[in-house]
Short mmCIF file of the C-alpha atoms (twelve columns), coordinates in Angstrom:
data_MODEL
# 
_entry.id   MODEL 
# 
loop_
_atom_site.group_PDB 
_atom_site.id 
_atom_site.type_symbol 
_atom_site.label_atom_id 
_atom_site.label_alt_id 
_atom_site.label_comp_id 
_atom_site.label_asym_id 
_atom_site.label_seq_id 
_atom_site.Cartn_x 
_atom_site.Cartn_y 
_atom_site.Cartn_z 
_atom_site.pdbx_PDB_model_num 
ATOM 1   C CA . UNK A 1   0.000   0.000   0.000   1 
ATOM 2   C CA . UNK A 2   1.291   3.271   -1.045  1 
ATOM 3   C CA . UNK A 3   2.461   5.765   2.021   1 
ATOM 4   C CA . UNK A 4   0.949   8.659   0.078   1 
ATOM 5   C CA . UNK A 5   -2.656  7.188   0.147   1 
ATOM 6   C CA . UNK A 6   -3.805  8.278   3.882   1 
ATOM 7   C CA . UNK A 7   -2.787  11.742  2.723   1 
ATOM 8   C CA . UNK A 8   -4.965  11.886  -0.107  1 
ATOM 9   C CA . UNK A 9   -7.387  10.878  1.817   1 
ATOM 10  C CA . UNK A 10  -6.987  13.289  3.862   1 
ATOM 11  C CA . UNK A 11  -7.112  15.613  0.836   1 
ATOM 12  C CA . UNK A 12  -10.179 14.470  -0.343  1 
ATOM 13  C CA . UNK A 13  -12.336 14.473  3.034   1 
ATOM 14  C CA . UNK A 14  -11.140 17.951  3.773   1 
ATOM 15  C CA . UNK A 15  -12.095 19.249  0.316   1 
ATOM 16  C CA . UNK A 16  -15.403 17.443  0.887   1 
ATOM 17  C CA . UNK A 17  -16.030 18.985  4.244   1 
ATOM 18  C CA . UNK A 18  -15.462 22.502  2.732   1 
ATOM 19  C CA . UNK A 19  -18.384 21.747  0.288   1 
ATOM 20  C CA . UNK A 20  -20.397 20.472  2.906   1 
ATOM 21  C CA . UNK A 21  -19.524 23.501  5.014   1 
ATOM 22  C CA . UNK A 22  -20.585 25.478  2.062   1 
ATOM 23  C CA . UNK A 23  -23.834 23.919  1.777   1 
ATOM 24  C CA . UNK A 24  -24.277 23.590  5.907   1 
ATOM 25  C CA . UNK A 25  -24.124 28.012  5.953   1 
ATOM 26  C CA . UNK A 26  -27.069 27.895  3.098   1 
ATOM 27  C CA . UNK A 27  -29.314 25.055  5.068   1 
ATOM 28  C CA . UNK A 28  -28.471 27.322  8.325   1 
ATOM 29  C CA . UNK A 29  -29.703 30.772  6.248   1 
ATOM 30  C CA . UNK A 30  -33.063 29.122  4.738   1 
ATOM 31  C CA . UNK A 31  -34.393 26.782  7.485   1 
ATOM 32  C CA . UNK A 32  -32.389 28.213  10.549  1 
ATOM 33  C CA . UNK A 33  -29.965 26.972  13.289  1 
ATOM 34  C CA . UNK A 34  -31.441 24.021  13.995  1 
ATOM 35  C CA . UNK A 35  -31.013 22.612  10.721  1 
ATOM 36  C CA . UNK A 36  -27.883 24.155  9.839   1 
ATOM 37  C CA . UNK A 37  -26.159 22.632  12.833  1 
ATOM 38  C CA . UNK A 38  -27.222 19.481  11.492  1 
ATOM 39  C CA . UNK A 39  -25.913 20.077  8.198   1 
ATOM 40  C CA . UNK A 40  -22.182 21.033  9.987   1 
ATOM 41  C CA . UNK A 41  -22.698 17.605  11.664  1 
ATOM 42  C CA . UNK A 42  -22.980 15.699  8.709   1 
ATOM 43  C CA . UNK A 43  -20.372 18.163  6.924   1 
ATOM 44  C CA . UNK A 44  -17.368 16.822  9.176   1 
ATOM 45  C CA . UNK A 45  -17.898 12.796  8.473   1 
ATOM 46  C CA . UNK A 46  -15.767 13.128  5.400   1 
ATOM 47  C CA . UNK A 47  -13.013 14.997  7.353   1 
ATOM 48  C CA . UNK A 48  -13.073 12.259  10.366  1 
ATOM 49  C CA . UNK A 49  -13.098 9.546   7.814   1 
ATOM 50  C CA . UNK A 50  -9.927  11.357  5.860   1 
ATOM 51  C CA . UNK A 51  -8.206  11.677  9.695   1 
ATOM 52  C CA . UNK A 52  -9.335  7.840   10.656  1 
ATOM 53  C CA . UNK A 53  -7.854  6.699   7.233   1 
ATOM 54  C CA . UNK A 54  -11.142 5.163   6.049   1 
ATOM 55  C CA . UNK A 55  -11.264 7.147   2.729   1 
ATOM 56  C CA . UNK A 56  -9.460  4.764   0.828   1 
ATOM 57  C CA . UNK A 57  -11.457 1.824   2.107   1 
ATOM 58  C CA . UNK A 58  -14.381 3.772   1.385   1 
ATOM 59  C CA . UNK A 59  -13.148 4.400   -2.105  1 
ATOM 60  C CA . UNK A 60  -12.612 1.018   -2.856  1 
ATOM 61  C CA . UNK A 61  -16.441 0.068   -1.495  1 
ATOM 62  C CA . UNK A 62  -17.785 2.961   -3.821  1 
ATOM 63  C CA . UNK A 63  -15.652 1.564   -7.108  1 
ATOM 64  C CA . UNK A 64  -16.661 -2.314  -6.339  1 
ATOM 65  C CA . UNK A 65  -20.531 -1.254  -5.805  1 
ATOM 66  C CA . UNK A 66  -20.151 0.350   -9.507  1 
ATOM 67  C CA . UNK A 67  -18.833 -2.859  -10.473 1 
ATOM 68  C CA . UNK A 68  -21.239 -5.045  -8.974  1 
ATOM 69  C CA . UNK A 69  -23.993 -2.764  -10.176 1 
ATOM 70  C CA . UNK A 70  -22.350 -3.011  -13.688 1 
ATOM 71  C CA . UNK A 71  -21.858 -6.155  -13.828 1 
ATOM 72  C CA . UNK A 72  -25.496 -6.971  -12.948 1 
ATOM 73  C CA . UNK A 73  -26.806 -4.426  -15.958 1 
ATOM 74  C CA . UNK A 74  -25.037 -6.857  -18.826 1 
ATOM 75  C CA . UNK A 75  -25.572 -10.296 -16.624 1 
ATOM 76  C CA . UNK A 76  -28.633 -12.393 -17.410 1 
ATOM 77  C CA . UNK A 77  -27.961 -14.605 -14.354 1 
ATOM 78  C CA . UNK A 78  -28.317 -11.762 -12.537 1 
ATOM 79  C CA . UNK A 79  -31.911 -10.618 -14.204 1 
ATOM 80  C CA . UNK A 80  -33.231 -13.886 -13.820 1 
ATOM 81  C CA . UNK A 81  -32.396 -13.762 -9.464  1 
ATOM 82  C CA . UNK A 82  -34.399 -9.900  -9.655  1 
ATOM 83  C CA . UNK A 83  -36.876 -12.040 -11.280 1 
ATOM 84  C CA . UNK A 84  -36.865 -14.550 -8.797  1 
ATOM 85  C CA . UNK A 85  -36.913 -11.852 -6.474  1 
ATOM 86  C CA . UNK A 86  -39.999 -10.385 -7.893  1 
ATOM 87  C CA . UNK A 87  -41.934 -13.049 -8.132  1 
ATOM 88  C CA . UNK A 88  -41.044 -14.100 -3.813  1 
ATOM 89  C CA . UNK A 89  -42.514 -10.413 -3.405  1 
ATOM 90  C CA . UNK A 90  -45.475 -10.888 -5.932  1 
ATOM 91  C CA . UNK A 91  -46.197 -14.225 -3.820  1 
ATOM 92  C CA . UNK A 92  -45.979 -12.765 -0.442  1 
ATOM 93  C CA . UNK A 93  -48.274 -10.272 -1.227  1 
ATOM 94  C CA . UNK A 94  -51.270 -12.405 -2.672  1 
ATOM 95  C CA . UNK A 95  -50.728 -14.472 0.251   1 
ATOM 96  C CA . UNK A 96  -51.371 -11.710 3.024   1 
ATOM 97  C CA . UNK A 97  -54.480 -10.816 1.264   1 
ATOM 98  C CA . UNK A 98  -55.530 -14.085 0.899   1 
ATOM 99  C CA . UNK A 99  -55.051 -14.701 4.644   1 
ATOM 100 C CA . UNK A 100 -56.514 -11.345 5.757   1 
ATOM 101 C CA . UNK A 101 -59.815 -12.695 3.242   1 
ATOM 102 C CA . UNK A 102 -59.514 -16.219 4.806   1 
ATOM 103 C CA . UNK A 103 -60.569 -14.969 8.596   1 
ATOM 104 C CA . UNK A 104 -63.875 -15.888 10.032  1 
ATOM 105 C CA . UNK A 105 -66.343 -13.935 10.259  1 
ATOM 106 C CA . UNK A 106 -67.021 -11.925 13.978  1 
ATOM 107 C CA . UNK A 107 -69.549 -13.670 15.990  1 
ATOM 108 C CA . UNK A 108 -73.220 -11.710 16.053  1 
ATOM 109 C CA . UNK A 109 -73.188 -10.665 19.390  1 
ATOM 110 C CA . UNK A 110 -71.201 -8.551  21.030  1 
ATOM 111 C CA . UNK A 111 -69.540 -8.922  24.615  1 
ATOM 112 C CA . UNK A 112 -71.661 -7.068  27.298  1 
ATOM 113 C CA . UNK A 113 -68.240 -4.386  27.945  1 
ATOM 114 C CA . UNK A 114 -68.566 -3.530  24.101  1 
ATOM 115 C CA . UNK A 115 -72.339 -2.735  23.312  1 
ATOM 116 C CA . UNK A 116 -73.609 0.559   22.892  1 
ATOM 117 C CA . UNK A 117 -70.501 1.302   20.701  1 
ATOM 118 C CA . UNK A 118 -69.663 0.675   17.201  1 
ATOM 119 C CA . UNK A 119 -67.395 -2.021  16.140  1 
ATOM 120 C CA . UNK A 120 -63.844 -0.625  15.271  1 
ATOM 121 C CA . UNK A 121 -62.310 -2.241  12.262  1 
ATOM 122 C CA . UNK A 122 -59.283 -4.051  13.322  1 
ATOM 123 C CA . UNK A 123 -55.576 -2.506  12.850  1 
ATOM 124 C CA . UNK A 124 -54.186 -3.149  9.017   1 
ATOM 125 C CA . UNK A 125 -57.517 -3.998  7.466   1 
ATOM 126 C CA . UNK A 126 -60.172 -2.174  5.387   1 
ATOM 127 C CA . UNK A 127 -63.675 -1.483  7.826   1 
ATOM 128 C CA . UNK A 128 -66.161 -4.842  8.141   1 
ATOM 129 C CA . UNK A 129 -68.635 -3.121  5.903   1 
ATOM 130 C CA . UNK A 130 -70.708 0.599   5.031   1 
ATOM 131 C CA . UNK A 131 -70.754 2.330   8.325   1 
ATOM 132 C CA . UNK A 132 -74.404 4.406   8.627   1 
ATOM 133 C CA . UNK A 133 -74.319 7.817   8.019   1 
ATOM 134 C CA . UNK A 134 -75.916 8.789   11.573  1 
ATOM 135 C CA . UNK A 135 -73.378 6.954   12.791  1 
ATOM 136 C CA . UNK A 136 -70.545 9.348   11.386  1 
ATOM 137 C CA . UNK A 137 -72.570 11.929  12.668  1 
ATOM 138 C CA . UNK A 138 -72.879 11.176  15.898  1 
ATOM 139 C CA . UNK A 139 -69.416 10.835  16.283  1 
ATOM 140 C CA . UNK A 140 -68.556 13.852  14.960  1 
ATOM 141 C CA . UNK A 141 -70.912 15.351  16.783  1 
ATOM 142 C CA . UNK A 142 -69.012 14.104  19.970  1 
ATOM 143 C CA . UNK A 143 -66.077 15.809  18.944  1 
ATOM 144 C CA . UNK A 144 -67.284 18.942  17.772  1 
ATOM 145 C CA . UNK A 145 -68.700 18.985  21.539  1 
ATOM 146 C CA . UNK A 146 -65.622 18.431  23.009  1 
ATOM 147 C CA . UNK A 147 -63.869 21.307  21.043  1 
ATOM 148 C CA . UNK A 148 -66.477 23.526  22.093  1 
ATOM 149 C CA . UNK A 149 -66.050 22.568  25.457  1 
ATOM 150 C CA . UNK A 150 -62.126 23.397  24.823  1 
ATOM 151 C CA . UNK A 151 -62.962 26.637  23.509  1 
ATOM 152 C CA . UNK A 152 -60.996 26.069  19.792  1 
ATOM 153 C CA . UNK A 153 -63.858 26.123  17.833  1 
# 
């Protein structure tokens, strides 16, 4: 390994962190200190990787990504495992709606600590079936009440 190559490094995550110190002070002008700060923060990674000595190992992870992804462009072995792996998604799919269309139905009667309420749909699936109009109403007639009691309508 070269002796010059922590150097450049060096180079290249200080001449980085100027850009990103560049772009920090026009984050911290539009959106305000908050942002900006984080902006700085994110602005001296490049410097702390050229001081660690990680900028050449982070070089060579950036040039063999563009050769992987390269590689997999012109590869029809490759095309037919994002295939594959399109069809595994297509498949898992159909199978959680099948399952969520596979449940029995709710019992007709409801618990005696539930009645007088309407039936909440449960979490992740579509409502049971057409809620009534009055319904809606009376719900949002609830919480208009309770604004008004608030005072912010």
């Amino acid at each position: 390994m070269p002796t010059q190559m922590p150097f450049e490094g060096l180079l290249l995550g200080a001449a980085l962190t100027v850009v990103g110190l560049i772009i920090s002070w026009v984050v911290w002008r539009r959106k305000g200190a908050s942002a900006g700060l984080r902006a700085v923060a994110w602005s001296l990674l490049p410097l702390a990787f050229g001081l660690i000595g990680l900028m050449g190992l982070l070089a060579s992870l950036a040039g063999q990504l563009v050769r992987f992804f390269g590689g997999l462009v012109f590869d029809p072995l490759a095309w037919a495992g994002v295939v594959v792996a399109g069809v595994a998604v297509v498949l898992w799919t159909i199978g959680r709606l099948l399952r969520g269309r596979s449940r029995p139905a709710a019992p007709a009667e409801q618990p005696a600590s539930t009645q007088g309420r309407p039936a909440s749909p449960a979490v992740g699936k579509g409502s049971q079936g057409p809620r009534s109009s009055a319904g809606v109403d009376d719900e949002f007639a609830e919480i208009e009440e309770l604004l008004r009691k608030r005072g912010i309508t």
